[in-house]
Amino acid sequence: MNPYDHIKTENYWQKKWEEDFTYRTDTHSSKPTFFGLIEFPYPSGAGLHVGHVRSYTGMDVIVRKRRMEGFETLFPIGWDAFGLPAENYAIKTGIHPSITTRENINTFREQLKACGFSFDWDREVDTTDPQYYKWTQWIFLKLYENGLSYKKEMPVNWCPKDKCVLANEEVVDGKCERCGAPAEKRNKEQWMLAITKYAERLDKDLDDTTFLERIKIQQRNWIGMSSGSEIDFKINNTDLSFTVYTTRADTLFGCTYCVLAPEHNLVKQLLANGQIKNKEEVEKYIAEAIQKIDMDRSAEGKEKTGVLLEGITAINPANKKEVPIFIADYVLATYGTGAIMAVPAHDARDYEFAKKYGVEIKQVIKEIDKVDTENFELYCDDGILINSESFDGQKSEEARTKITEAVNGKLVKKSKLRDWVFARQRYWGEPIPLVYDKEGKMYPVAMSELPVTLPQVEKYEPTDNGESPLSHVTDWVSVKGKLDVAGYFHTDETGEEFRRETDTMPQWAGSSWYFMRYIDPRNDTSLGEKEMLMKWLPVTWYNGGMEHTTLHLLYSRFWYKFLFDIGLTPTSEPYMKRTSQGMILGNGGVKMSKSIGNVINPDVIVKKFGADTLRMYEMFIGPFDQAVAWDDKSVIGIRRFVDRLYTLKNKVSESENSLSIIHKTIKKVGEDIDTMAFNTAISTLMICLNEFEKEKSVPLNDFKAFLKLIAPFAPFITEELWKELGGISSIHKESWPEFNESKLIDNNVTYVLQVNGKLRGEVTLSRDTSKEDVLSAVKSLDGYLKYVGELVPKQQIFIPGKLVNIVI
RNA sequence: GCCGGAGUGGCGGAAUGGUAGACGCGCACGACUCAAAAUCGUGUAUCGAAAGGUGUGGAGGUUCGAGUCCUCUCUCCGGCACCA
């Protein structure tokens, strides 16, 4: 029998905390604030995953410590509940997604409560609740008003067999996930959000955050800011021209040809003009290029292809020489200007292409201090200009600006980011709050009309023409109303007939601002009371998965910056600090998956060992930010710790003589929690317990401090023991223990003797022993006599309190 | 190809340039037990009988002293990928 009954204890305290509102946040408190955030879960049918537990426990430990340190903490939870699985389930079974979602949420809520997270359950938000998505729609309309949302024809993934639009995640290896038919690209008018307008700020403002460095780097790579030049090239004997983007204007004299993306508008124009002699060949190439899906086009190691535009040439603005123009799909229409100046001598891609098509290769940069230019080598770095007329001898870096100016180019910044496709042809999402009149002209729905709620439908399948299932619901799509003077739509039975937008928003919408709603979750007149938003934002610390670094994190930073620009938030960055937990892999280090059957269900662990054990185990399993493998056998080690802790109460005495070990433990555990070094925090706690067990008795105050240190990790057992020791209020509302500096220092220290750096003995001496005395003590050690003997040391290294190294 | 991260016992992993392997798992032996489990105790990098060597992916280097710093290199994991 275990001495400690975790089931009884955990059930009791879970209920008790709920009744007492132990973790409720007072947003009006005058205490300093701490807003700890974790990524709210998608309530999938699979239930809570041990990965959730890892992330949430990490933040819970930090929040609990902050709470004990006197902060008013906001640690909320909610549900990111729109999304494909519920919709696909509805297609299969006809059960409304709201029903499945509600059931799943209930399961998740129970599981999370059983884990003992100190969430304020009164602040739950649910992205599918009309009272929530009312404000998602409101933000959308604000974006619309500010010209940041627009409609554009965009290629979408289309399954020709299922006849429906596929989300990117439904396209696996270029095929429809469900039926396996090859996905095609089709053009469709799509709602877009102009995130690219914020690209530079999204990059630059990372400087003001304390995100983990790897998160910043990954975001920066994704945003892909680069500084370069836009330079115009004239087409010989015409008035036409095109603009190229280059980061290497210093190599302009080495530009021996140009390339336009196959989709480039100028190509269409030239074809229409009849100026291109090999029209058929060019048209064929364009048709093929467009049909290829993204993946083919950018496949690794793929040989470059292209077609020369016969009959026209461009003029290199630097030296006025004629250069050929190609179209080639290695130039992307979506980046830069969709056209490049090719410098085969100094760009690997251009070099490969030029070799294949026999274009001139002209070196214009030489490596600094490298005299021999006889044997040409592809050389891409900065250097000194050659063959560049009056610019010869200049350094690459300076020449970039000077050459750009000389040819009337512009210095510009570009980003790899593309605007955000903000529409799905799906049912289970926030309706986009716009209407169209009979002419197809678009009007925003008035703010006062929000939310535009999802109607009940019969069928969830996307329609044959790729429209959302909402388009079936004619009595919803068709709506009567009037326009106000500002052009906003108001429903009105006596008004004219309008047609609602049937696209819905992507799942990223609700999660782009959810953390703000927690502050004032039931506010019906605004997305949050301004004073409270100003007080509680930005989020102090946000922990989540690395997989959200490039999408969710970027999207929510974008929305937040916009909301800052319209005066709703106090800062332009939503999260002061962002950290990431590593994945939990299955036994043996492979990814947990249903198909392998190695998924660990947290419920099973909670039942068998208790939530305290689960939480501590996940914190102990390895460094928080690294991937770790679950090990069934190791869980028992934590459970033993829990049992031994429970038994330790029998050793408590009234002694006033605080033990040194507790002070060391307080210091180390406190530091480790702050840096998320949870694994070493727990090993420190284990060491402390081992030390306590060696003692005849443990002073009550030491034991109490020990419980407080464990409380963030194991909230149940510590609460139970606290009560058994006579605690009246919750341990989780107690203050964090402090250590006594003087108790950290041991009176005796062990000096190590090294001879030539090798360990040859050790001696324990009083801390205040002088250098001379230490040296003489060391010289009487066997190791000294044996390895040094009568030899005269060349050098004696003395490190106070640590070691003596004798060099002979 | 580019950008990150990581290579340490049988395993997960510890180590401000100063005793490598803390802590935990596992294993071995012992105690308790009729017995087993649980629990408790002791031990546990490796070669060697011992003395003594050798050891943090590999090769060099700096240093009195390197898992830690520097140079080169190999392997694994994650992200991006024709971004001009």
Short mmCIF file of C-alpha atoms in Angstrom, two decimals, chain A residues 47-55 584-585 592 599-603 605 614 618 630:
data_model
loop_
_atom_site.label_atom_id
_atom_site.label_comp_id
_atom_site.label_asym_id
_atom_site.label_seq_id
_atom_site.Cartn_x
_atom_site.Cartn_y
_atom_site.Cartn_z
CA GLY A 47 -8.34 14.57 -25.75
CA LEU A 48 -5.51 16.09 -23.82
CA HIS A 49 -2.01 15.10 -24.88
CA VAL A 50 1.03 14.80 -22.62
CA GLY A 51 2.51 17.59 -24.76
CA HIS A 52 -0.18 19.97 -23.52
CA VAL A 53 0.63 18.93 -19.98
CA ARG A 54 4.30 19.71 -20.46
CA SER A 55 3.69 23.18 -21.82
CA ILE A 584 7.47 14.64 -25.95
CA LEU A 585 8.30 11.59 -28.00
CA MET A 592 3.85 9.65 -30.58
CA VAL A 599 0.44 7.58 -27.34
CA ILE A 600 0.54 8.17 -23.59
CA ASN A 601 -2.82 9.19 -22.22
CA PRO A 602 -2.38 11.63 -19.33
CA ASP A 603 -5.60 10.35 -17.71
CA ILE A 605 -1.00 8.46 -15.44
CA LEU A 614 2.54 13.41 -13.91
CA GLU A 618 7.12 15.88 -17.18
CA TRP A 630 8.67 9.36 -22.55
#
